[in-house]
Each structure stands twice: as structure tokens, then as C-alpha cells.
mmCIF file of C-alpha atoms and ligand atoms in Angstrom:
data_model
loop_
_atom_site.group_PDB
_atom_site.id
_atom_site.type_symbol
_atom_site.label_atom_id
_atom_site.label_comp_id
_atom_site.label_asym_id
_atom_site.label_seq_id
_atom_site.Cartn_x
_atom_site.Cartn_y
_atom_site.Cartn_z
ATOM 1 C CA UNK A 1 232.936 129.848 20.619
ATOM 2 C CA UNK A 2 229.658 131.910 21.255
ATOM 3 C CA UNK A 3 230.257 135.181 22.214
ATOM 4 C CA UNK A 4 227.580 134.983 24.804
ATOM 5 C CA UNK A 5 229.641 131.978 26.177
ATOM 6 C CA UNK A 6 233.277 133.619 25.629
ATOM 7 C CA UNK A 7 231.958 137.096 28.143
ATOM 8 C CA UNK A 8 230.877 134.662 30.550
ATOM 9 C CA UNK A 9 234.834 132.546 30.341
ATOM 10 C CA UNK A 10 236.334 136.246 30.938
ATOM 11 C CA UNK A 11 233.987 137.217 33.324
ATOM 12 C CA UNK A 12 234.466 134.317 35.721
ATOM 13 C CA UNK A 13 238.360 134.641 34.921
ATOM 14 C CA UNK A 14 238.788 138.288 35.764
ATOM 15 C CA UNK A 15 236.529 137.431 38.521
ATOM 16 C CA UNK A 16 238.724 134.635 40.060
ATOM 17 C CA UNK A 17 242.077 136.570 39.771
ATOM 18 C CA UNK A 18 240.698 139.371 41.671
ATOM 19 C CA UNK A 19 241.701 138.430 44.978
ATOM 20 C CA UNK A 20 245.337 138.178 44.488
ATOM 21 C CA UNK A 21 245.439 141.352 42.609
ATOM 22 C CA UNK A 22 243.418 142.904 45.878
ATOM 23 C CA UNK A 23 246.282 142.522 49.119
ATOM 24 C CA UNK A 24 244.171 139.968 51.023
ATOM 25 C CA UNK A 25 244.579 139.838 54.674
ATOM 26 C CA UNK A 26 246.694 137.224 55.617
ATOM 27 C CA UNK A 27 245.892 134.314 56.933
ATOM 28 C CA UNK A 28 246.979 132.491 60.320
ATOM 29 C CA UNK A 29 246.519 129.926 62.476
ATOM 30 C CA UNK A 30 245.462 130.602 65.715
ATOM 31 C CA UNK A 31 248.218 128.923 68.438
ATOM 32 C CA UNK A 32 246.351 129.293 71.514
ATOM 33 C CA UNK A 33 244.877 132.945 72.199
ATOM 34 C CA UNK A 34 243.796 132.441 75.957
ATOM 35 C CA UNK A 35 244.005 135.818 77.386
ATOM 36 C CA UNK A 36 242.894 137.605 73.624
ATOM 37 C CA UNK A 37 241.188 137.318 70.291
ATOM 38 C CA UNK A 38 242.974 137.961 67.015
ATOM 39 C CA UNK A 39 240.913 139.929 64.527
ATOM 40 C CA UNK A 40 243.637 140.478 61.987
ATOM 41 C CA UNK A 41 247.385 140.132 61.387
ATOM 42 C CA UNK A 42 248.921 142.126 58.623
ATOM 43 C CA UNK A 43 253.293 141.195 57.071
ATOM 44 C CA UNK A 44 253.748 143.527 54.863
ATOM 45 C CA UNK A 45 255.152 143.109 51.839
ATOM 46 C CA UNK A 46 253.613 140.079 51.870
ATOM 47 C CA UNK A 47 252.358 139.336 48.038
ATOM 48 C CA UNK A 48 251.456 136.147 48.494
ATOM 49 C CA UNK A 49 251.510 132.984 50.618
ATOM 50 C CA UNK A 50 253.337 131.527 52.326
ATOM 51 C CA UNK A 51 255.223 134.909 52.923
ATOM 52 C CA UNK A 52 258.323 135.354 50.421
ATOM 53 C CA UNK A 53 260.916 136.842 52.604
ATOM 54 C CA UNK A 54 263.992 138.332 51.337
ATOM 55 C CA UNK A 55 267.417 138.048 53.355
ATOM 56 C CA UNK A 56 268.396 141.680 54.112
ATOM 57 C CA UNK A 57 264.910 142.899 54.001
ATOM 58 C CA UNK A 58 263.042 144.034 56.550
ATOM 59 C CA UNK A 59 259.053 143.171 57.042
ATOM 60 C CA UNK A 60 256.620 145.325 59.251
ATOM 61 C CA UNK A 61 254.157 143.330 61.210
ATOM 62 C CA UNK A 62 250.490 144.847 62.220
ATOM 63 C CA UNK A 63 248.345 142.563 64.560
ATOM 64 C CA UNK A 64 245.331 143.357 65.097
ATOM 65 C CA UNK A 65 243.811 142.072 69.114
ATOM 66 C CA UNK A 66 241.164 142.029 71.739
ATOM 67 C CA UNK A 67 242.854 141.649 74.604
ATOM 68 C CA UNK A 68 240.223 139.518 77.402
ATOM 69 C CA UNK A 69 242.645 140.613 80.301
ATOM 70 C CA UNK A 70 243.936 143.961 82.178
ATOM 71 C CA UNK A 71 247.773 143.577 82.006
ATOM 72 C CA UNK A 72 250.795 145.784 82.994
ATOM 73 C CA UNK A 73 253.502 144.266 81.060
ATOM 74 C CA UNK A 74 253.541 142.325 77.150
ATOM 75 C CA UNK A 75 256.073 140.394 76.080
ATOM 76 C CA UNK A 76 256.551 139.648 72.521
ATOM 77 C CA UNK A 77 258.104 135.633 72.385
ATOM 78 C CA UNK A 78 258.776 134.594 68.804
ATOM 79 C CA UNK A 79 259.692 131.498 67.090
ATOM 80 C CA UNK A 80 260.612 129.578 64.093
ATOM 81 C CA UNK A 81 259.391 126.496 63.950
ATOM 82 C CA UNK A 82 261.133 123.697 61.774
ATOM 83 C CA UNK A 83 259.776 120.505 61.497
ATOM 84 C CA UNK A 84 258.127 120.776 64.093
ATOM 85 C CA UNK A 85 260.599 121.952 66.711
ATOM 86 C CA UNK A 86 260.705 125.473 67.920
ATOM 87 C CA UNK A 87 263.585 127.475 67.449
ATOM 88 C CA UNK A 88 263.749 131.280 69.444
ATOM 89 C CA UNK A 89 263.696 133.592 66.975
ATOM 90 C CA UNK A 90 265.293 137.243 68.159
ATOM 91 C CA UNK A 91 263.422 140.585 67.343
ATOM 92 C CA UNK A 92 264.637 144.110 68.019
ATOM 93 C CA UNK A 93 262.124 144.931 70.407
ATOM 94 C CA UNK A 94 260.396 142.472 72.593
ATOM 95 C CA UNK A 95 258.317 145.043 74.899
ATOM 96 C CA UNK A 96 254.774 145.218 73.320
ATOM 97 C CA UNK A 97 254.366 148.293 75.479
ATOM 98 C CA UNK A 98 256.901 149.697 73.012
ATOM 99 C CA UNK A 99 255.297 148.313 69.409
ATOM 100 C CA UNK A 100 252.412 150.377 69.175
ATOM 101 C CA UNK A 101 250.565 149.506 71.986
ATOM 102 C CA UNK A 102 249.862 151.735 75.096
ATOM 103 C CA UNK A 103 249.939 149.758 78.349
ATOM 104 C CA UNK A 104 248.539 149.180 80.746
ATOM 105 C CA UNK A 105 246.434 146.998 78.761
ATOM 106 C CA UNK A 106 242.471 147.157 79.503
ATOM 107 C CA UNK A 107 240.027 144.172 78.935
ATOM 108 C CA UNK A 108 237.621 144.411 76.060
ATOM 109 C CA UNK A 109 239.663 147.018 74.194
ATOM 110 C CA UNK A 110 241.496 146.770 70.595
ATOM 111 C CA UNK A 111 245.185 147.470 70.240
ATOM 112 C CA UNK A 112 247.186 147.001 67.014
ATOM 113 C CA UNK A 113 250.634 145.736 67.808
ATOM 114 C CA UNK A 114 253.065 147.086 65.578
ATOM 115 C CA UNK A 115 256.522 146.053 64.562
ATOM 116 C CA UNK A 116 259.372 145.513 62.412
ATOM 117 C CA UNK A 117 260.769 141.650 61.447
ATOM 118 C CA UNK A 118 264.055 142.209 59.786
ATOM 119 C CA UNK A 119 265.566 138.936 57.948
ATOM 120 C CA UNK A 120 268.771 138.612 59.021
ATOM 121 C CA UNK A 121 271.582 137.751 55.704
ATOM 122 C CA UNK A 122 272.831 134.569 58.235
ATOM 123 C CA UNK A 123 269.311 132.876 58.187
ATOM 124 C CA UNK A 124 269.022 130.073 56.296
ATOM 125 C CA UNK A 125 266.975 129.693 52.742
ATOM 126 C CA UNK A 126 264.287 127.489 53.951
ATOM 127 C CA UNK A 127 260.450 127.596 54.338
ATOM 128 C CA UNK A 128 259.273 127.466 57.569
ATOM 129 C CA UNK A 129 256.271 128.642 60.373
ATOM 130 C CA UNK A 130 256.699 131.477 62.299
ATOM 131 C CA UNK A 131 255.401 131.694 66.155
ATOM 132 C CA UNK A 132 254.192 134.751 67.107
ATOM 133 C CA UNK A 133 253.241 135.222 70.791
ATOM 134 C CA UNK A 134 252.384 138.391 72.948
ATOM 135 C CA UNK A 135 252.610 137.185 76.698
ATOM 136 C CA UNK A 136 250.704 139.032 80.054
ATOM 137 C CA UNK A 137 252.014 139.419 83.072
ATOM 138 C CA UNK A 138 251.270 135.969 83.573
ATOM 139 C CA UNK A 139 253.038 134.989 80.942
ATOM 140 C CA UNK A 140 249.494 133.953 78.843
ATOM 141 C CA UNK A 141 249.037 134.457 75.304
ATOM 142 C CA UNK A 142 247.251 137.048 74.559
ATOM 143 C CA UNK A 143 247.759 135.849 71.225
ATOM 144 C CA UNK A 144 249.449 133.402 69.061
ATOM 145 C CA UNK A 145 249.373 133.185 65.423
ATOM 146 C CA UNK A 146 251.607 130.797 63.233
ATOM 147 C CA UNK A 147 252.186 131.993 59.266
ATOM 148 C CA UNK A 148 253.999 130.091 56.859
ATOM 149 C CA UNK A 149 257.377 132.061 55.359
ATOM 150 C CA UNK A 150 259.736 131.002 52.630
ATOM 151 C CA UNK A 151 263.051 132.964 53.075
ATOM 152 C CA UNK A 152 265.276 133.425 50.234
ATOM 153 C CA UNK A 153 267.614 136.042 48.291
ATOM 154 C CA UNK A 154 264.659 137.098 46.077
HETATM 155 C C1 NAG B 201 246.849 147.799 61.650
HETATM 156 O O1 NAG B 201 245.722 147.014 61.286
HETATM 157 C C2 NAG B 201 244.475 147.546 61.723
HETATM 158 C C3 NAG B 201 243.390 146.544 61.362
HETATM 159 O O2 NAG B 201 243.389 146.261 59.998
HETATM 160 C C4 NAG B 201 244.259 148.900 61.076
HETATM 161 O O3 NAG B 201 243.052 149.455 61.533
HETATM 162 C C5 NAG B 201 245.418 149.825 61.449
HETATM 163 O O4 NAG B 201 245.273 151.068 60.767
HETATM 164 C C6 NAG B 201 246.742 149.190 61.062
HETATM 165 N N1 NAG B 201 247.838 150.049 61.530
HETATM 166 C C7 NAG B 201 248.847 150.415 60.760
HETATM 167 C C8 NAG B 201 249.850 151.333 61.366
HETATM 168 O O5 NAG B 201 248.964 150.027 59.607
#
């Protein structure tokens, strides 16, 4: 093979395995953000996708908002969803006001909700999507975001 041919091969190689070497931000579907706008949403460890999530471990979550609405109150409302059905998913603290973001909440302004997702040893092995919702005090998303997770023992 030409040399000139073989530098261009490793080039576009190195090239196209950059991005997993680089942690990428993750990406999410958007479930109906009414009352926000999602700029990012960080699992962490999260290696690759769908998220590999180890029973017994114990995954922080950063997401990243606009909220579009004064509000008092947020209520974190999670889910797994499993063929299509959604299951209630418990978390150790539901009160947004208490994951990193100081309420009242103001219109226009940024907040990164912060929080930890342990995997419980009981849960099941399976892939699945998981439902993330922060409600206002009307009970509107201010956003929703679905990711795809495998959980297993490693
Ligand atoms: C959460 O994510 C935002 C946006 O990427 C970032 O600015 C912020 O520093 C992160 N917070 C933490 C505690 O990692």
C-alpha cells in the first residue's frame, strides 16, 4: 500500500475513534419539556450507550435546564419504562429544591439539577428507558428526558 494512502487509512481511523475516547455528552430524548428547555444531561460513569449500569453501583446524574416558568416547589418523578409501560422508579431524594438547585425557581435562568441514581442489587438484569421528569408546582415538566440503560453485574 502507498504510504501516502496508508497516513491517510490512520488518519481517518484515529480520527473516527476519537469521540468515544473523548466522554461525549449523552444523548436523550426529549419527553415533553413544557415548562423548560434541556441543554444537557450528564450519567456519570456512563462510557458508553445505552448506559451500562452496575447492580450495587451508584450513578450521579447532572441535568442541565432553562426553566420557562417561576416555580416554588420541583418534584423529581422517575420511571422505568419496559416495553413500553411505565414502571415508578424510587430515588433517594425527590425534592429538586434539594439536588442542586436553589428554589424558588426564576424564568429564563439555568440551574443544573444534581443527583445520585443508585442501582439497587434487587433490580432486574434487563435493558430498559429511563423517565426522568422534574415537575412545577403545577405539576408540568419542566423537563423530561428518556436514556436508554442496560443494568447488569458488570
Ligand atoms: C453540570 O453540567 C453543567 C453543564 O455541562 C456544568 O456546567 C456543571 O459544572 C455540571 N455540574 C457538576 C456538579 O458537575
Amino acid at each position: 500500500m502507498a504510504p501516502g494512502l496508508m497516513t491517510i487509512l490512520l488518519t481517518f481511523i484515529t480520527a473516527s475513534y476519537v469521540p468515544s475516547i473523548i466522554s461525549e455528552p449523552l444523548n436523550y430524548k426529549d419527553c415533553g419539556s413544557d415548562h423548560g428547555k434541556i441543554i444537557q444531561v450528564d450519567v456519570s460513569p456512563c462510557p458508553k450507550q445505552p448506559c451500562p449500569l452496575v447492580r450495587g453501583g451508584t450513578y450521579t446524574v447532572n441535568a442541565t435546564f432553562i426553566s420557562s416558568v417561576d416555580t416554588t416547589k420541583t418534584t423529581a418523578v422517575v420511571h422505568g419504562i419496559l416495553g413500553g409501560v411505565p414502571i415508578p422508579f424510587s430515588i433517594p431524594e425527590p425534592d429538586g429544591c434539594k439536588s442542586g438547585i436553589s428554589c424558588p425557581l426564576k424564568t429564563g435562568q439555568t440551574y443544573s439539577y444534581l443527583t445520585k441514581l443508585p442501582i439497587k442489587t434487587i433490580y432486574p438484569c434487563i435493558s430498559l428507558v429511563v423517565e426522568w421528569k422534574l415537575e412545577d408546582d403545577e405539576n408540568k415538566n419542566i423537563f423530561c428526558w428518556h436514556i436508554p440503560v442496560k443494568i447488569s453485574d458488570g
